[in-house]
Every structure is written in C-alpha cells, then in structure tokens.
CSV table of C-alpha atoms in Angstrom, one decimal:
chain,number,residue,atom,x,y,z
R,12,UNK,CA,-12.9,-19.6,80.1
R,13,UNK,CA,-12.0,-16.0,79.4
R,14,UNK,CA,-14.8,-14.4,77.4
R,15,UNK,CA,-17.0,-11.5,76.6
R,16,UNK,CA,-20.7,-12.3,76.7
R,17,UNK,CA,-23.6,-10.4,75.1
R,18,UNK,CA,-27.3,-10.7,75.6
R,19,UNK,CA,-29.5,-11.0,73.8
R,20,UNK,CA,-27.9,-12.4,70.6
R,21,UNK,CA,-30.9,-11.5,68.5
R,22,UNK,CA,-33.5,-8.9,69.0
R,23,UNK,CA,-36.4,-7.6,66.9
R,24,UNK,CA,-38.1,-4.5,68.3
R,25,UNK,CA,-40.2,-1.6,67.2
R,26,UNK,CA,-39.3,2.0,66.8
R,27,UNK,CA,-39.3,3.9,70.1
R,28,UNK,CA,-39.3,1.0,72.5
R,29,UNK,CA,-36.3,1.3,74.9
R,30,UNK,CA,-33.9,-1.6,75.0
R,31,UNK,CA,-30.7,-2.6,76.6
R,32,UNK,CA,-28.0,-4.9,75.3
R,33,UNK,CA,-25.9,-6.3,78.1
R,34,UNK,CA,-22.1,-7.0,77.9
R,35,UNK,CA,-20.1,-8.7,80.5
R,36,UNK,CA,-16.4,-9.8,80.6
R,37,UNK,CA,-14.6,-12.1,83.1
R,38,UNK,CA,-11.0,-11.0,82.4
R,39,UNK,CA,-10.9,-8.1,84.9
R,40,UNK,CA,-10.3,-5.7,81.9
R,41,UNK,CA,-10.5,-2.0,82.6
R,42,UNK,CA,-11.3,-1.0,79.0
R,43,UNK,CA,-14.6,-1.9,77.3
R,44,UNK,CA,-16.1,-0.7,74.0
R,45,UNK,CA,-19.1,-1.0,71.8
R,46,UNK,CA,-19.1,-1.2,68.0
R,47,UNK,CA,-21.7,-1.5,65.3
R,48,UNK,CA,-21.0,-3.4,62.1
R,49,UNK,CA,-22.8,-2.5,58.9
R,50,UNK,CA,-22.3,-3.9,55.4
R,51,UNK,CA,-19.7,-1.8,53.5
R,52,UNK,CA,-18.9,0.3,56.6
R,53,UNK,CA,-16.9,-2.1,58.7
R,54,UNK,CA,-16.9,-1.6,62.4
R,55,UNK,CA,-17.6,1.8,63.9
R,56,UNK,CA,-17.0,2.6,67.5
R,57,UNK,CA,-20.0,3.9,69.5
R,58,UNK,CA,-18.7,4.4,73.0
R,59,UNK,CA,-15.8,3.2,75.1
R,60,UNK,CA,-14.9,3.1,78.8
R,61,UNK,CA,-11.5,3.3,80.5
R,62,UNK,CA,-12.8,2.2,83.9
R,63,UNK,CA,-15.8,2.3,86.2
R,64,UNK,CA,-17.7,5.5,85.8
R,65,UNK,CA,-15.5,6.7,82.9
R,66,UNK,CA,-17.1,6.7,79.5
R,67,UNK,CA,-16.3,8.5,76.2
R,68,UNK,CA,-17.9,8.9,72.8
R,69,UNK,CA,-16.6,7.0,69.9
R,70,UNK,CA,-17.2,7.8,66.2
R,71,UNK,CA,-21.0,7.2,66.1
R,72,UNK,CA,-22.5,7.9,69.6
R,73,UNK,CA,-25.8,9.5,68.5
R,74,UNK,CA,-28.9,7.6,69.7
R,75,UNK,CA,-26.9,5.5,72.2
R,76,UNK,CA,-26.2,5.6,75.9
R,77,UNK,CA,-23.8,3.5,78.0
R,78,UNK,CA,-23.0,3.1,81.7
R,79,UNK,CA,-20.2,1.5,83.6
R,80,UNK,CA,-21.2,1.0,87.2
R,81,UNK,CA,-19.3,-2.2,87.6
R,82,UNK,CA,-15.9,-3.2,86.1
R,83,UNK,CA,-17.2,-6.3,84.4
R,84,UNK,CA,-20.4,-4.9,82.8
R,85,UNK,CA,-20.9,-2.3,80.1
R,86,UNK,CA,-24.5,-2.2,78.9
R,87,UNK,CA,-25.6,-0.4,75.7
R,88,UNK,CA,-28.9,1.5,76.0
R,89,UNK,CA,-31.1,2.6,73.1
R,90,UNK,CA,-33.6,5.0,74.6
R,91,UNK,CA,-35.7,5.4,71.5
R,92,UNK,CA,-34.5,3.0,68.8
R,93,UNK,CA,-35.0,3.9,65.2
R,94,UNK,CA,-34.7,1.7,62.0
R,95,UNK,CA,-31.3,3.2,61.2
R,96,UNK,CA,-30.0,1.5,64.3
R,97,UNK,CA,-30.7,-1.9,62.8
R,98,UNK,CA,-27.2,-3.4,62.9
R,99,UNK,CA,-24.9,-6.0,64.3
R,100,UNK,CA,-23.4,-4.9,67.6
R,101,UNK,CA,-20.2,-6.0,69.2
R,102,UNK,CA,-18.8,-5.4,72.7
R,103,UNK,CA,-15.1,-5.7,73.3
R,104,UNK,CA,-12.7,-5.5,76.3
R,105,UNK,CA,-9.0,-5.0,76.8
R,106,UNK,CA,-6.5,-4.7,79.5
R,107,UNK,CA,-4.9,-1.4,80.5
R,108,UNK,CA,-1.8,-2.8,82.1
R,109,UNK,CA,1.4,-0.8,81.7
R,110,UNK,CA,2.6,-3.0,78.9
R,111,UNK,CA,-0.8,-3.0,77.4
R,112,UNK,CA,-0.9,-4.6,74.0
R,113,UNK,CA,-4.2,-3.0,73.0
R,114,UNK,CA,-5.6,-6.4,72.0
R,115,UNK,CA,-9.4,-6.3,72.2
R,116,UNK,CA,-11.5,-9.4,72.9
R,117,UNK,CA,-14.8,-9.3,71.2
R,118,UNK,CA,-18.1,-10.8,72.2
R,119,UNK,CA,-20.2,-12.9,69.8
R,120,UNK,CA,-22.4,-10.0,68.6
R,121,UNK,CA,-26.0,-8.9,69.0
R,122,UNK,CA,-28.1,-8.7,65.8
R,123,UNK,CA,-30.7,-5.9,66.3
R,124,UNK,CA,-33.6,-5.2,64.0
R,125,UNK,CA,-35.7,-2.1,64.5
R,126,UNK,CA,-39.0,-2.0,62.6
P,27,UNK,CA,-10.6,11.9,63.1
P,28,UNK,CA,-8.7,9.0,61.5
P,29,UNK,CA,-9.9,7.5,58.2
P,30,UNK,CA,-8.9,3.9,57.3
P,31,UNK,CA,-9.4,2.6,53.8
P,32,UNK,CA,-9.1,-1.1,53.0
P,33,UNK,CA,-8.8,-2.9,49.7
P,34,UNK,CA,-9.9,-5.1,48.1
P,35,UNK,CA,-13.4,-5.7,49.5
P,36,UNK,CA,-13.4,-9.2,48.2
P,37,UNK,CA,-10.5,-11.6,47.4
P,38,UNK,CA,-10.5,-15.1,46.0
P,39,UNK,CA,-7.4,-17.2,45.9
P,40,UNK,CA,-6.5,-20.8,45.2
P,41,UNK,CA,-5.4,-22.9,48.1
P,42,UNK,CA,-1.7,-22.6,48.5
P,43,UNK,CA,-1.4,-19.2,46.9
P,44,UNK,CA,-0.7,-15.9,48.8
P,45,UNK,CA,-3.2,-13.3,49.7
P,46,UNK,CA,-2.5,-9.6,50.3
P,47,UNK,CA,-4.9,-7.0,51.9
P,48,UNK,CA,-3.9,-3.4,52.0
P,49,UNK,CA,-5.0,-0.5,54.3
P,50,UNK,CA,-4.2,3.2,54.3
P,51,UNK,CA,-4.7,5.6,57.2
P,52,UNK,CA,-4.9,9.4,57.3
P,53,UNK,CA,-3.6,10.4,60.8
P,54,UNK,CA,0.1,10.3,61.0
P,55,UNK,CA,-0.2,10.1,64.8
P,56,UNK,CA,-1.7,6.6,64.7
P,57,UNK,CA,0.8,4.2,66.2
P,58,UNK,CA,-0.9,0.8,66.5
P,59,UNK,CA,-2.3,-1.3,63.7
P,60,UNK,CA,-4.1,-4.5,64.4
P,61,UNK,CA,-5.6,-7.0,62.0
P,62,UNK,CA,-8.7,-9.0,63.0
P,63,UNK,CA,-10.3,-12.1,61.4
P,64,UNK,CA,-14.0,-12.6,61.6
P,65,UNK,CA,-15.5,-16.0,60.9
P,66,UNK,CA,-19.1,-16.3,60.1
P,67,UNK,CA,-21.4,-15.7,63.1
P,68,UNK,CA,-18.5,-14.8,65.4
P,69,UNK,CA,-16.9,-11.7,66.7
P,70,UNK,CA,-13.6,-10.4,65.3
P,71,UNK,CA,-10.4,-12.0,66.7
P,72,UNK,CA,-6.9,-10.4,66.6
P,73,UNK,CA,-4.5,-12.3,64.4
P,74,UNK,CA,-1.5,-10.0,64.2
P,75,UNK,CA,-0.7,-6.4,65.0
P,76,UNK,CA,2.2,-4.0,64.5
P,77,UNK,CA,3.4,-0.8,66.2
P,78,UNK,CA,4.7,2.2,64.4
P,79,UNK,CA,8.3,1.6,65.5
P,80,UNK,CA,8.4,-1.6,63.6
P,81,UNK,CA,8.4,-2.1,59.8
P,82,UNK,CA,7.4,-5.8,59.6
P,83,UNK,CA,6.1,-8.5,61.9
P,84,UNK,CA,5.6,-12.2,61.1
P,85,UNK,CA,3.8,-15.0,62.8
P,86,UNK,CA,4.0,-18.3,60.9
P,87,UNK,CA,2.0,-17.9,57.6
P,88,UNK,CA,0.9,-14.3,58.5
P,89,UNK,CA,2.9,-11.1,58.2
P,90,UNK,CA,2.1,-7.5,58.4
P,91,UNK,CA,4.2,-4.7,56.9
P,92,UNK,CA,4.0,-1.0,57.7
P,93,UNK,CA,5.1,2.0,55.7
P,94,UNK,CA,4.8,5.1,57.9
P,95,UNK,CA,5.9,7.5,55.2
P,96,UNK,CA,3.2,6.4,52.8
P,97,UNK,CA,0.8,5.7,55.7
P,98,UNK,CA,-0.2,2.2,54.6
P,99,UNK,CA,0.0,-1.2,56.1
P,100,UNK,CA,-0.6,-4.7,54.6
P,101,UNK,CA,-1.6,-8.2,55.7
P,102,UNK,CA,0.2,-11.0,53.9
P,103,UNK,CA,-1.1,-14.6,54.2
P,104,UNK,CA,1.1,-17.2,52.6
P,105,UNK,CA,0.2,-20.9,51.7
P,106,UNK,CA,-3.5,-20.1,52.1
P,107,UNK,CA,-5.8,-22.8,53.4
P,108,UNK,CA,-9.6,-23.1,53.3
P,109,UNK,CA,-9.8,-22.3,57.0
P,110,UNK,CA,-8.3,-18.9,56.2
P,111,UNK,CA,-11.6,-18.0,54.5
P,112,UNK,CA,-13.1,-15.2,56.6
P,113,UNK,CA,-13.6,-11.4,56.7
P,114,UNK,CA,-10.5,-9.5,57.6
P,115,UNK,CA,-10.4,-6.0,59.2
P,116,UNK,CA,-7.6,-3.7,59.6
P,117,UNK,CA,-7.7,-0.9,62.2
P,118,UNK,CA,-5.7,2.0,63.5
P,119,UNK,CA,-5.4,3.9,66.7
P,120,UNK,CA,-3.3,6.5,68.4
P,121,UNK,CA,-4.5,6.4,72.0
P,122,UNK,CA,-5.5,2.8,72.2
P,123,UNK,CA,-8.9,4.0,73.2
P,124,UNK,CA,-10.5,5.1,70.0
P,125,UNK,CA,-10.2,2.6,67.1
P,126,UNK,CA,-10.9,3.1,63.5
P,127,UNK,CA,-11.6,0.1,61.4
P,128,UNK,CA,-11.4,-0.5,57.6
P,129,UNK,CA,-14.5,-1.7,55.8
P,130,UNK,CA,-13.3,-5.3,55.7
P,131,UNK,CA,-12.1,-7.8,53.1
P,132,UNK,CA,-14.0,-11.1,52.4
P,133,UNK,CA,-11.3,-13.7,51.6
P,134,UNK,CA,-12.3,-16.9,50.0
P,135,UNK,CA,-9.7,-19.7,49.6
P,136,UNK,CA,-10.8,-22.1,46.9
P,137,UNK,CA,-9.7,-25.7,47.5
C-alpha cells in the first residue's frame, strides 16, 4: 500500500530535550515536505526537499532542522524544543515527474506537546 | 511571500444542500490551486485541484472555479452528504515546492 508513515504519532516532551520525528514514504517520491498545523493558522510549511541532500526552508523553519540522506526518509529534528513548537506535524511527499501534478500525499500526523 | 485567505472558517449545511468555500491569494504568479479534505485524526487528502490556465474543473459533486483577475478560487460541493463533514483547506503555489495553505473551513453536514 502506497503511504507516508510518521513516528511517533504522539509525543510529550520537555523544553530543551532534543527529539526527532521520522517520516518515510514508499512511493519513490523525490519531493518531501514538513508542515505544522495550528488552530486558526492552517498548515504552514517548515522545510521541503526536492531530492537526496537537497533541502530548503519553508515559511516557518526557525527551531527546526531536517536531513535527506535517503530518498524515502525525511526526519524532522527539534534540537531544543520550546512550548511554542507544540503542534500537529504532517509529513508529505510528491512525485517530480515531468508531468508532475503537484499532488501531495500526507502522513497521519504527529501530535507534539512540549512542556 | 504568498498569502492565502479562506472563508468561512465554519460552515453548516443541511444534507442535500450545496456548500461553497472561498479563498483569495495575493501572488499573481501562483499557478496551482489544490483543495484538501482532512477528516478527524487523519492527514489532508487532495480532493480536487486547478491550474491557472483553467477557469473551472468538476469531479462528480465537487467543482473548483478560479478567477485569476480577482485572484480568488472557490470549492463547490453539491448534494452534500454527512460524509462530506470535514475540514477543508485551500492552497496555492507557484513553484510546486513551496505551498501556502488557507486557515481551513470546518464543514458540518446536518442529516
């Protein structure tokens, strides 16, 4: 089954304790992206990646890091989480074929709480 | 960067009625406008999209219209059913890499 998986689905942590949220897709997609979803703000893009070793900032990259060492994986790293990073996080992937239709496939989400 | 505004934030309709959600965008260079449906506890899922060279697109009960001059696009759902109840997001992009989403519309279809 074609899918985007995220782990963990739920995470409660404390301020300053480094954490990583993993994202993996099995569709051989070149493009992957991270979003955060907050009430009243919709989805905001954090980082995206066009391919292995190619990453770019989205609209709200502060406080986050990403890496793309393998095509299927795109982990989101919070080096020193703060309470304002409490949010629902989504990973998404998309194909970059010539006739790319820009459709993004989203993972199930990771609900992060930073106390 | 791009700014996408979405209205209304909540919408209740009777089953069988139509629902319309509207979005405006600021960057005239944006050329792809998807609509996503998010059910409770799940990630968003694409339901329909439109490119800037098309004015309208329809898929069964769902349609999207685009007015490039006014920089707004709308989602139309006809003959609504309870399973249409969800949060809907519009989005815009120019490059297909950076996406800007609206703030979402919570649609409730009352049986």
